[in-house]
XYZ file of C-alpha atoms in Angstrom:
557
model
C -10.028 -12.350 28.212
C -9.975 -16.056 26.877
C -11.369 -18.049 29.400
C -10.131 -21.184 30.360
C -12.036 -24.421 29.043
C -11.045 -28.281 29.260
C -13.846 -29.368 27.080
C -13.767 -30.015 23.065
C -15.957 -28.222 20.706
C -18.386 -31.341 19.681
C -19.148 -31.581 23.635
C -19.565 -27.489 23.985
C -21.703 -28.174 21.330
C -23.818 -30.470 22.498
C -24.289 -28.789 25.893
C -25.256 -25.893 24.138
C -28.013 -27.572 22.109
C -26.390 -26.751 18.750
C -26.475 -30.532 17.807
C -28.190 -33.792 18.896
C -26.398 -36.343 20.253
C -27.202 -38.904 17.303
C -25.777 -35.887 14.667
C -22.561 -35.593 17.431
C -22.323 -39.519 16.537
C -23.224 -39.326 12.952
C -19.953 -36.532 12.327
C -18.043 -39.200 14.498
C -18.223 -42.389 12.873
C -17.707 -40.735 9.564
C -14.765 -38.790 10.789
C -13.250 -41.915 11.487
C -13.049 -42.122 7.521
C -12.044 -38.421 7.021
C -9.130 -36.221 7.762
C -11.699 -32.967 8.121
C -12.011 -32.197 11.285
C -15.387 -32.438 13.779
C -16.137 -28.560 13.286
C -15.946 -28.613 9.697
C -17.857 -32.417 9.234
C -20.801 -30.617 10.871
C -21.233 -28.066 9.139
C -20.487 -30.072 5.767
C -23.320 -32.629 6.934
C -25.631 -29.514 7.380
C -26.080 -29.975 11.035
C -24.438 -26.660 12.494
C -23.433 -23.641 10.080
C -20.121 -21.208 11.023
C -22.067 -18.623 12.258
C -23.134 -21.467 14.952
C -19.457 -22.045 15.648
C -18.303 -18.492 16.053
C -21.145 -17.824 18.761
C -20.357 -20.762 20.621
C -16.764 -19.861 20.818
C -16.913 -15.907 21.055
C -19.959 -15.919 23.439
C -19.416 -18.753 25.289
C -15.667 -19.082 25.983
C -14.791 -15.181 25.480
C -12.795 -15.947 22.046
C -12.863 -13.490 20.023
C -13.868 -13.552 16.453
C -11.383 -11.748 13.714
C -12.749 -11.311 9.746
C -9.465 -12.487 7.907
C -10.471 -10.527 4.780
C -9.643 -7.368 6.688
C -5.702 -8.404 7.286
C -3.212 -8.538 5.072
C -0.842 -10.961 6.806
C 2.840 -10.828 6.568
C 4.405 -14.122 4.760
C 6.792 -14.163 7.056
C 5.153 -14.903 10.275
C 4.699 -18.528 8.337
C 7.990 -19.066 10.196
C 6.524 -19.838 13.293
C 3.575 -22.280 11.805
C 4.678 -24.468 9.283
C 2.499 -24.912 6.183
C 1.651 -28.728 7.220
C 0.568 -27.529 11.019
C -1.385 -24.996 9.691
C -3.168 -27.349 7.283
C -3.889 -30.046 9.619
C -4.637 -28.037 12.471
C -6.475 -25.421 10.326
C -5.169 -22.243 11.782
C -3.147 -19.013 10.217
C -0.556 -16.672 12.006
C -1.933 -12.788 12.506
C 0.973 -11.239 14.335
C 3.288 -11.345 16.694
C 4.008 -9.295 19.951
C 6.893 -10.027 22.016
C 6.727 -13.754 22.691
C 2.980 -13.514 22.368
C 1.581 -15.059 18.788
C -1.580 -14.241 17.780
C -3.524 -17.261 16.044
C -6.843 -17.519 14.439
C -8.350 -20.949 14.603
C -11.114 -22.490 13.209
C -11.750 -24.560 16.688
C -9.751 -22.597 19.816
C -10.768 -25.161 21.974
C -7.918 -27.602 20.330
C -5.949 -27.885 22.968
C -3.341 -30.445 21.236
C -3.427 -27.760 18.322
C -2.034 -24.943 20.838
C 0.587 -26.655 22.368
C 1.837 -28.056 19.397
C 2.308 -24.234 17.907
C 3.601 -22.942 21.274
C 5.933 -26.077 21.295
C 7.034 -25.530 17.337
C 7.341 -21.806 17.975
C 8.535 -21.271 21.146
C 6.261 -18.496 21.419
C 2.593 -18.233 23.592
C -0.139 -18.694 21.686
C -3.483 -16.278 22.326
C -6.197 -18.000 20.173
C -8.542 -15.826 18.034
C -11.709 -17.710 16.011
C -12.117 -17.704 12.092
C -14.364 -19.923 9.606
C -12.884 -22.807 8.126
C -13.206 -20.711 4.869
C -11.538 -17.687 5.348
C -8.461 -19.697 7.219
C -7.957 -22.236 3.899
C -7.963 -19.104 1.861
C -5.662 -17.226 4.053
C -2.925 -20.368 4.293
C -2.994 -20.352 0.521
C -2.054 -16.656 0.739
C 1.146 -16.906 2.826
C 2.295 -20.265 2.757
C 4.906 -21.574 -0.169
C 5.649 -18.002 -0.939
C 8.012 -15.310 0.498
C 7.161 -11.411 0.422
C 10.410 -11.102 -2.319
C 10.026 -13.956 -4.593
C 7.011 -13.821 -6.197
C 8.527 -16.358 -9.126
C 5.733 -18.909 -8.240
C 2.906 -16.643 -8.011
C 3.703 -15.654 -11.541
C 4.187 -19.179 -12.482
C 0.215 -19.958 -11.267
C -1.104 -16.975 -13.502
C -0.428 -18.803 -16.636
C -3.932 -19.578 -17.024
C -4.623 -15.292 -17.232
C -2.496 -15.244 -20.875
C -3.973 -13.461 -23.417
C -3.546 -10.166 -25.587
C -7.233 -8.677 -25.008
C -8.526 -6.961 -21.909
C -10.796 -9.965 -20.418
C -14.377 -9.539 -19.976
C -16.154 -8.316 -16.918
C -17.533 -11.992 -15.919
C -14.080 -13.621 -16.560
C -12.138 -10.682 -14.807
C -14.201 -11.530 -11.783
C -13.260 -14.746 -11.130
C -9.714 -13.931 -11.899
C -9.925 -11.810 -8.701
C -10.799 -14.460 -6.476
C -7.974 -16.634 -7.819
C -5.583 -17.143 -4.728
C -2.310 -16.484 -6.720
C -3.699 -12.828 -7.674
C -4.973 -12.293 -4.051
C -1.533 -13.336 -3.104
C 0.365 -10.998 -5.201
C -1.789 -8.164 -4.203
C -1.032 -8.962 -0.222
C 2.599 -9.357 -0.982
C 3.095 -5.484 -2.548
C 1.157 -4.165 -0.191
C 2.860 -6.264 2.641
C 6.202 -5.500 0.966
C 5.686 -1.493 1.307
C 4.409 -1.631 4.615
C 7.444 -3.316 5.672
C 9.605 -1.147 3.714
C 8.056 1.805 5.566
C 7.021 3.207 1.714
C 4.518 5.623 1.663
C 2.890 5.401 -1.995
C 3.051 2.484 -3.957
C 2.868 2.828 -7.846
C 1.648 -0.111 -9.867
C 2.514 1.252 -13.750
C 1.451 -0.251 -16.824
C 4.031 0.100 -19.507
C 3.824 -1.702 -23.382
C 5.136 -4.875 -21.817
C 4.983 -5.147 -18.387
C 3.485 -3.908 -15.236
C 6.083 -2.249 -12.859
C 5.888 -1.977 -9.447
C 7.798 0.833 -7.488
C 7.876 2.024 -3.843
C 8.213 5.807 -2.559
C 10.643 5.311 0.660
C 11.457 8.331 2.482
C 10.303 10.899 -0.523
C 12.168 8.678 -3.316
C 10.685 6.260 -5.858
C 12.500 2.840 -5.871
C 11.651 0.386 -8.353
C 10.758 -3.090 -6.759
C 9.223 -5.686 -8.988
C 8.084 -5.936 -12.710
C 5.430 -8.221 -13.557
C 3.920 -9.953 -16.451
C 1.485 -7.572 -18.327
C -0.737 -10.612 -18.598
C -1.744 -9.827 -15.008
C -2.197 -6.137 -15.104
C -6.442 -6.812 -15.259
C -6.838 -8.766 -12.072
C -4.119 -7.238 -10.157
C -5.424 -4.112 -10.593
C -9.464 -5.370 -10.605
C -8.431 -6.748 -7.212
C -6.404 -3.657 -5.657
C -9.534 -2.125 -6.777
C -12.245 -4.200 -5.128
C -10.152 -3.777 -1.760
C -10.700 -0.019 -1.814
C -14.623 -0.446 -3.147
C -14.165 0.710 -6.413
C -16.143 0.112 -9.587
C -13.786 -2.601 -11.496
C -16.521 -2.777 -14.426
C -15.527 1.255 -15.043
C -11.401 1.458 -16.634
C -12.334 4.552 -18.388
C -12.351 7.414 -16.186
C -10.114 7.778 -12.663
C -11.343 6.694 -9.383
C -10.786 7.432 -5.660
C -11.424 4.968 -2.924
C -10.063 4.425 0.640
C -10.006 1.692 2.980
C -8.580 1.167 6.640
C -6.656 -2.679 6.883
C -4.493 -4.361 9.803
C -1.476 -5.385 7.806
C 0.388 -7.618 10.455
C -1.256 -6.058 13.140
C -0.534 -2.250 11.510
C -3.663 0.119 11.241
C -3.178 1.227 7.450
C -5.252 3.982 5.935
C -5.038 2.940 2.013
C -5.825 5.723 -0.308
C -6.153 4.546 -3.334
C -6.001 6.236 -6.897
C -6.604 4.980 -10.269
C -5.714 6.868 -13.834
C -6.723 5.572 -17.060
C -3.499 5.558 -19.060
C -2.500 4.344 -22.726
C -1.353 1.126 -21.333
C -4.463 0.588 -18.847
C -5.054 1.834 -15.304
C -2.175 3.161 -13.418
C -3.038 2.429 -9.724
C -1.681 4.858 -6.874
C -1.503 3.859 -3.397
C -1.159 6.121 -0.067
C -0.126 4.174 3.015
C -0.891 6.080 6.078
C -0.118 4.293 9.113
C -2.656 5.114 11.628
C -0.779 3.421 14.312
C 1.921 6.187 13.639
C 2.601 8.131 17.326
C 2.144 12.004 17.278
C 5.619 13.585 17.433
C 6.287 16.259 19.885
C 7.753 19.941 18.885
C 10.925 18.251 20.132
C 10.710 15.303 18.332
C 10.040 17.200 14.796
C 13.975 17.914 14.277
C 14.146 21.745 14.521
C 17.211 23.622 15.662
C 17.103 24.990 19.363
C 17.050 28.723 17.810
C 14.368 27.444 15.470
C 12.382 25.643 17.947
C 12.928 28.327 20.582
C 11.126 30.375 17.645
C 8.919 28.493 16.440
C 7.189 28.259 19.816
C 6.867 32.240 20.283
C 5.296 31.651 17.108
C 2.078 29.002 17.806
C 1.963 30.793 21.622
C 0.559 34.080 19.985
C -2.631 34.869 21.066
C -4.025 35.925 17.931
C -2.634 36.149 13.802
C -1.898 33.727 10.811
C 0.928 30.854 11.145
C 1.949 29.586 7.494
C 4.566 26.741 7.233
C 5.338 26.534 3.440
C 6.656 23.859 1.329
C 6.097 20.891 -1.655
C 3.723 17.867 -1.639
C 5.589 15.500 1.456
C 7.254 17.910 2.840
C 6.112 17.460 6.326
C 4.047 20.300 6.509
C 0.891 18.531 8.448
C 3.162 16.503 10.989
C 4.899 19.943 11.972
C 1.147 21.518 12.312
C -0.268 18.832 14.062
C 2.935 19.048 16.504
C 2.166 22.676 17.231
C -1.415 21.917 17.817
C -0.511 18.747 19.932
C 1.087 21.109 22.076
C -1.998 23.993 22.299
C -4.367 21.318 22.646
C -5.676 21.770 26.313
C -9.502 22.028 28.127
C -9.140 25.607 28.009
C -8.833 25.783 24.360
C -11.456 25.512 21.764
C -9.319 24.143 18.534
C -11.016 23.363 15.503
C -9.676 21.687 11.952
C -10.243 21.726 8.502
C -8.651 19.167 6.223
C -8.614 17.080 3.093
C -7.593 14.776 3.900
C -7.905 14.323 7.839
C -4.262 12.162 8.362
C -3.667 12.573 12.148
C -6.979 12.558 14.966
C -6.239 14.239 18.055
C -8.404 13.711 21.214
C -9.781 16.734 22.085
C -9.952 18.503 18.852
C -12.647 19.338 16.390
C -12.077 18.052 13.172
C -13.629 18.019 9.829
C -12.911 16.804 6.455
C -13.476 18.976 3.656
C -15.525 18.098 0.754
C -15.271 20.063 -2.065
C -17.581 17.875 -4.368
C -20.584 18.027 -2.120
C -19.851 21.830 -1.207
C -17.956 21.592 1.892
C -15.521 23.680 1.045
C -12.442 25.268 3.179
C -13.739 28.427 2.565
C -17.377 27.588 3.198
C -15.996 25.392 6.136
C -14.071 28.428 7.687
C -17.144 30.409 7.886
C -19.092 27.982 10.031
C -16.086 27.272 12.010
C -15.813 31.399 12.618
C -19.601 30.506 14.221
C -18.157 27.787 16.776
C -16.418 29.942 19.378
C -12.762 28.633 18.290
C -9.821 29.841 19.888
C -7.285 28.470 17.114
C -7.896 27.475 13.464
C -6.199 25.196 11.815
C -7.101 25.219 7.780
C -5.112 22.371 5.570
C -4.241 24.539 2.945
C -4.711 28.264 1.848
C -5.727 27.428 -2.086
C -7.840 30.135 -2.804
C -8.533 34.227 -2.183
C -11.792 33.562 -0.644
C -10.339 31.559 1.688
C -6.928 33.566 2.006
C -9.573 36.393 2.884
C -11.606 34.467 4.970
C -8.382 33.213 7.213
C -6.889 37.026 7.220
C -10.103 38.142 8.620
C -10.577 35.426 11.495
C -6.500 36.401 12.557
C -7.705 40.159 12.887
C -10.390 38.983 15.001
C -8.311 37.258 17.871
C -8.103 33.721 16.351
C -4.624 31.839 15.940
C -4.803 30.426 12.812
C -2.344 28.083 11.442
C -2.493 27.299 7.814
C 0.110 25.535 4.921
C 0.841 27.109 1.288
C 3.069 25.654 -1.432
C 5.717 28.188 -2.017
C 9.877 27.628 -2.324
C 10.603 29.969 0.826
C 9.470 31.585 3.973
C 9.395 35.476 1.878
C 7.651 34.273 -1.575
C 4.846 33.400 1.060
C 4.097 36.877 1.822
C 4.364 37.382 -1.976
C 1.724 34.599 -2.746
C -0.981 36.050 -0.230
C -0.503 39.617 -2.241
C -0.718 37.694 -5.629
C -4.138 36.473 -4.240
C -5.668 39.453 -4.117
C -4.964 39.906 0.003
C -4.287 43.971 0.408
C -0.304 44.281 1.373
C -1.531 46.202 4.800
C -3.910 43.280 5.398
C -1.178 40.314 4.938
C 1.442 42.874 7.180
C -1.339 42.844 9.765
C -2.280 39.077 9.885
C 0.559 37.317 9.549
C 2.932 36.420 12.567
C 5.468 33.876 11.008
C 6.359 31.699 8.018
C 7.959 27.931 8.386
C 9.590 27.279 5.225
C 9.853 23.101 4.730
C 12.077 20.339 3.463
C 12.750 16.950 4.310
C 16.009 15.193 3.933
C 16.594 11.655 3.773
C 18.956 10.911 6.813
C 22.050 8.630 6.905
C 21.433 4.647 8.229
C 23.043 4.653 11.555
C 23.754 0.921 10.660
C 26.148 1.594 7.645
C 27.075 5.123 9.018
C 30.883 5.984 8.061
C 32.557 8.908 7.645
C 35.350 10.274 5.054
C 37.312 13.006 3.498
C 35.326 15.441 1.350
C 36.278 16.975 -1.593
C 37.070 20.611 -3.304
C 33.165 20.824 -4.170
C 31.749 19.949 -1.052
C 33.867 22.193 1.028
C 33.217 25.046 -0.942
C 29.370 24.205 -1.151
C 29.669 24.031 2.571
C 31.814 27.146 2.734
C 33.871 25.860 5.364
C 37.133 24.530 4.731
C 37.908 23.606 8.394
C 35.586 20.326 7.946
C 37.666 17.483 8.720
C 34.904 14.550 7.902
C 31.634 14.203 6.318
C 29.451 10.984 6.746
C 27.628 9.099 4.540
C 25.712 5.273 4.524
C 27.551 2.575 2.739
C 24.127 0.543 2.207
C 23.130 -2.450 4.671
C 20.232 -4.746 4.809
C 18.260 -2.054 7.072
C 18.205 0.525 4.566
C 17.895 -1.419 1.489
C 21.158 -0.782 0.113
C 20.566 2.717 0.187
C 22.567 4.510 2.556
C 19.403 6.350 4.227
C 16.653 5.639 6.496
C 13.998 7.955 7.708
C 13.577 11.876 7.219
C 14.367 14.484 8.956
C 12.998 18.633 8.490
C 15.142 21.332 7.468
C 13.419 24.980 8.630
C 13.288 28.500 7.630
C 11.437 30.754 10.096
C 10.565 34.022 9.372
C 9.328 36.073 12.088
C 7.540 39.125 10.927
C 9.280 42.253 12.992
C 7.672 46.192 12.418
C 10.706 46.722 10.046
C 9.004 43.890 7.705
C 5.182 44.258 8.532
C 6.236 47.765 7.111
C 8.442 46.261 3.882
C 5.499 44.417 3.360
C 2.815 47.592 3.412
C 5.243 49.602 1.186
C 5.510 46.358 -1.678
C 9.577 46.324 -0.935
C 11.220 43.811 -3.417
C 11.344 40.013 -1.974
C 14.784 39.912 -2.462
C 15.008 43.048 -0.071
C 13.109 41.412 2.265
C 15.022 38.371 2.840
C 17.918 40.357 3.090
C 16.881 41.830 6.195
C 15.365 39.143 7.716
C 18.755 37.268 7.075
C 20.454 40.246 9.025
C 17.936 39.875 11.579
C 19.511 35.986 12.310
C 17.086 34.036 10.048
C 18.843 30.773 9.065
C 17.829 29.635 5.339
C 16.993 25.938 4.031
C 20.529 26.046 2.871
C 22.336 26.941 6.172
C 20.238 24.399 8.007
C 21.184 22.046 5.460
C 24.448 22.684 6.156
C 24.893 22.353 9.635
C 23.313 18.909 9.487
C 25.315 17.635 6.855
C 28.350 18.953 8.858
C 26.496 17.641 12.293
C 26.826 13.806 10.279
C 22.870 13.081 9.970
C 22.698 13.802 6.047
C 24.389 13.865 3.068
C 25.983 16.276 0.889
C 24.740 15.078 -2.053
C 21.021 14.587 -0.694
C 21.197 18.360 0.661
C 22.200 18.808 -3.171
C 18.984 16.904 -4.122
C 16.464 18.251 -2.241
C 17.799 22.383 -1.989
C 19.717 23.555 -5.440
């Protein structure tokens, strides 16, 4: 808690022995002659350095301290500081919370400085302390340009022109240049806002372009000059620690940054290409709340299944399905729900995306050895009650899983297959015996996510010939689709939601299974038994109004 102080910093100085009261006169008099103000004089004249400042305002009036160069801060919280405040009073916007606004200041103790911003903004102000440095660099970050016109960042790169790939020295102080740092806070900014979840920064012959996965879709959002493609890259690159001398073979990095007050995990990829490096960028908020079973979007049949399912005591749980499908949110769900005292749950992953109190949880490393398989044997060691392995990849550890189910373990596990029944074929094709998968495995959750309609441009209308009969009901009345607002970007959509397949493993197909029936047998059955595909979930939700026809189209056929 901040507490409460009357006195300026030069005096809290002073008391606190930092300075002498000839060098408190010295920065005075020449002040007089200077619009810098006292903080920054002092440590100019060599009489006090930052670190100085930040203890006497963290330790001694309970300020805390933020490092800017963790944030990327959102342009448009300039609206409640204008650029010549923030100049003269030295302070940057970090976020807002309800009618809090979170400052950082170079001297907190300016009392005329915080009114004037709560008077300006209308908003309370809750100081935080930064150097002098890191604020001036920050306010030419934010201030003069919005996070969708980048027309006068490009017009400051000028000085970058050239055909050849600069030179390692040069590129360096390209980075630091504040247009580049700039442009690199305003994409990632831009996506974070845009609730994207991969950004894509593509060299091409002429130009760099910039697009945006939003809810499973690429959108393109910006092109920029291919004069810049070296330091914007060299700089998304020295944000996730990577190598920016090395443009010849593909890097991985990661790096955890508040964007406006967001927890974002950045994963960050880059690919040597014939145009230069191709940059890949994983946003994972970490700020992101757990969903509950009920929140995931299943059916009540499918739900009411699904939870027989993860409340087995022992046997292997698949849920099946592409890259983004959903696959870890629904495990992580399930496990949410198991997690208690009397449980003993352990993970393995690559990558870890959700942490859950109360749960063991490891991140595989196949370069160094720590493999899933390898993993799953030591975990086999701990005493678990329920296993939860990222991915099935291999036949040692398809073997290794199969084994630990037979055993009395629940273990929950994801494959890439198009359905719930090519599952069961996949674990054969891996060299599992047929008995062995009929034995083990308790259920399969076939996956898909569909974009759903923007509630805010939600309208309904007649559908055609070809939807009825793709729906294969002609008593449908209305369909509903987005006509494209401001809050979905024009697209129709926002946000996902699950379509499920669950195939519960009866004696009729545990014994299908031992006697190699034909897949297409198989899902016959189970479809007789009241299994309801992809397709016929689809279906009801395009009829229940919360997608599309055409997106069902997309994602299923």
């Amino acid at each position: 808690m901040v507490k409460h102080h009357t006195k300026k910093l030069g005096e809290l100085l002073l008391d606190y022995n930092f300075i002498t009261e000839e060098q408190f006169k010295d920065a005075l008099d020449k002040q007089k002659n200077s619009d810098k103000k006292l903080g920054e004089l002092l440590v100019d004249l060599g009489y006090i350095n930052e670190d100085d400042l930040i203890q006497v305002l963290e330790f001694q009036l309970g300020i805390p301290h933020v490092d800017l160069s963790k944030y990327i801060i959102n342009p448009h919280l300039a609206q409640y500081i204008p650029e010549n405040i923030a100049r003269r009073y030295n302070v940057i916007p970090l976020e807002r919370k309800g009618n809090i606004l979170r400052v950082a200041m170079a001297d907190p103790s300016d009392l005329v400085a915080i009114d004037d911003i709560e008077m300006i903004s209308g908003l309370k102000v809750e100081p935080l302390i930064a150097t002098h440095k890191e604020i001036k660099q920050a306010i030419g970050q934010i201030y003069s340009v919005s996070d969708s016109d980048t027309a006068e960042v490009f017009a400051t790169l000028n000085d970058f022109q050239g055909d050849k790939e600069p030179e390692i020295d040069e590129l360096k102080k390209m980075v630091k240049n504040v247009p580049i740092v700039r442009l690199a806070n305003i994409i990632i900014n831009q996506a974070v806002q845009m609730r994207a979840s991969d950004i894509h920064i593509e060299p091409q012959a002429d130009k760099v372009r910039i697009r945006y996965r939003i809810d499973g879709v690429l959108t393109e959002n910006m092109n920029i000059p291919k004069h810049i493609q070296a330091a914007l890259v060299s700089r998304l690159k020295i944000i996730a620690d990577l190598d920016i001398t090395e443009r010849r073979i593909p890097q991985d990095g990661r790096i955890e940054l508040n964007i406006s007050g967001i927890k974002v995990d950045m994963r960050v990829s880059t690919l040597p290409t014939i145009y230069g490096e191709k940059v890949v960028i994983r946003l994972l908020n970490k700020d992101e709340r757990l969903l509950n079973l009920e929140e995931i979007g299943f059916s009540r049949d499918n739900l009411d299944k699904f939870k027989g399912l993860i409340e087995q005591p022992h046997g292997i749980l698949l849920v099946t399905g592409p890259t983004g499908s959903g696959k870890s949110t629904t495990l992580f769900a399930a496990l949410n729900r198991l997690n208690s005292a009397k449980k003993n749950i352990t993970t393995i992953e690559d990558p870890v995306e959700y942490q859950l109190d109360g749960i063991n949880q490891v991140q595989a490393r196949p370069k160094t050895g720590l493999t899933f398989a390898r993993t799953l044997r030591s975990i086999l060691r701990q005493d678990p009650d329920i296993i939860m392995v990222g991915e099935i990849r291999d036949e040692e550890t398809a073997e290794i899983a199969v084994r630990a189910a037979l055993t009395g373990h629940l273990v929950l596990s994801t494959l890439h297959t198009n359905d719930a029944v090519s599952s069961i074929v996949r674990l054969v094709d891996m060299g599992i015996p047929p008995y062995l998968v009929a034995s083990s495995v308790i259920g399969v959750v076939a996956q898909r996510l569909v974009r759903k309609i923007c509630t805010s441009c939600k309208e309904r209308y007649k559908p055609g010939i070809e939807e009825l009969k793709f729906l294969g009901n002609t008593n449908v009345d209305f369909l509903y689709h987005g006509n494209g607002c401001k809050k979905c970007n024009s697209t129709g959509y926002r946000g996902r939601l699950p379509l499920h397949e669950i195939l519960v493993l009866d004696n009729q197909i545990k014994q299908m299974i031992v006697n190699q029936a034909d897949e297409r047998k198989i899902k016959e059955y189970a479809i007789q038994q009241g299994m309801v595909t992809l397709k016929e979930d689809g279906i009801s939700k395009v009829i229940d109004g919360l997608t599309t026809y055409e997106e069902l189209v997309r994602v299923i056929i």
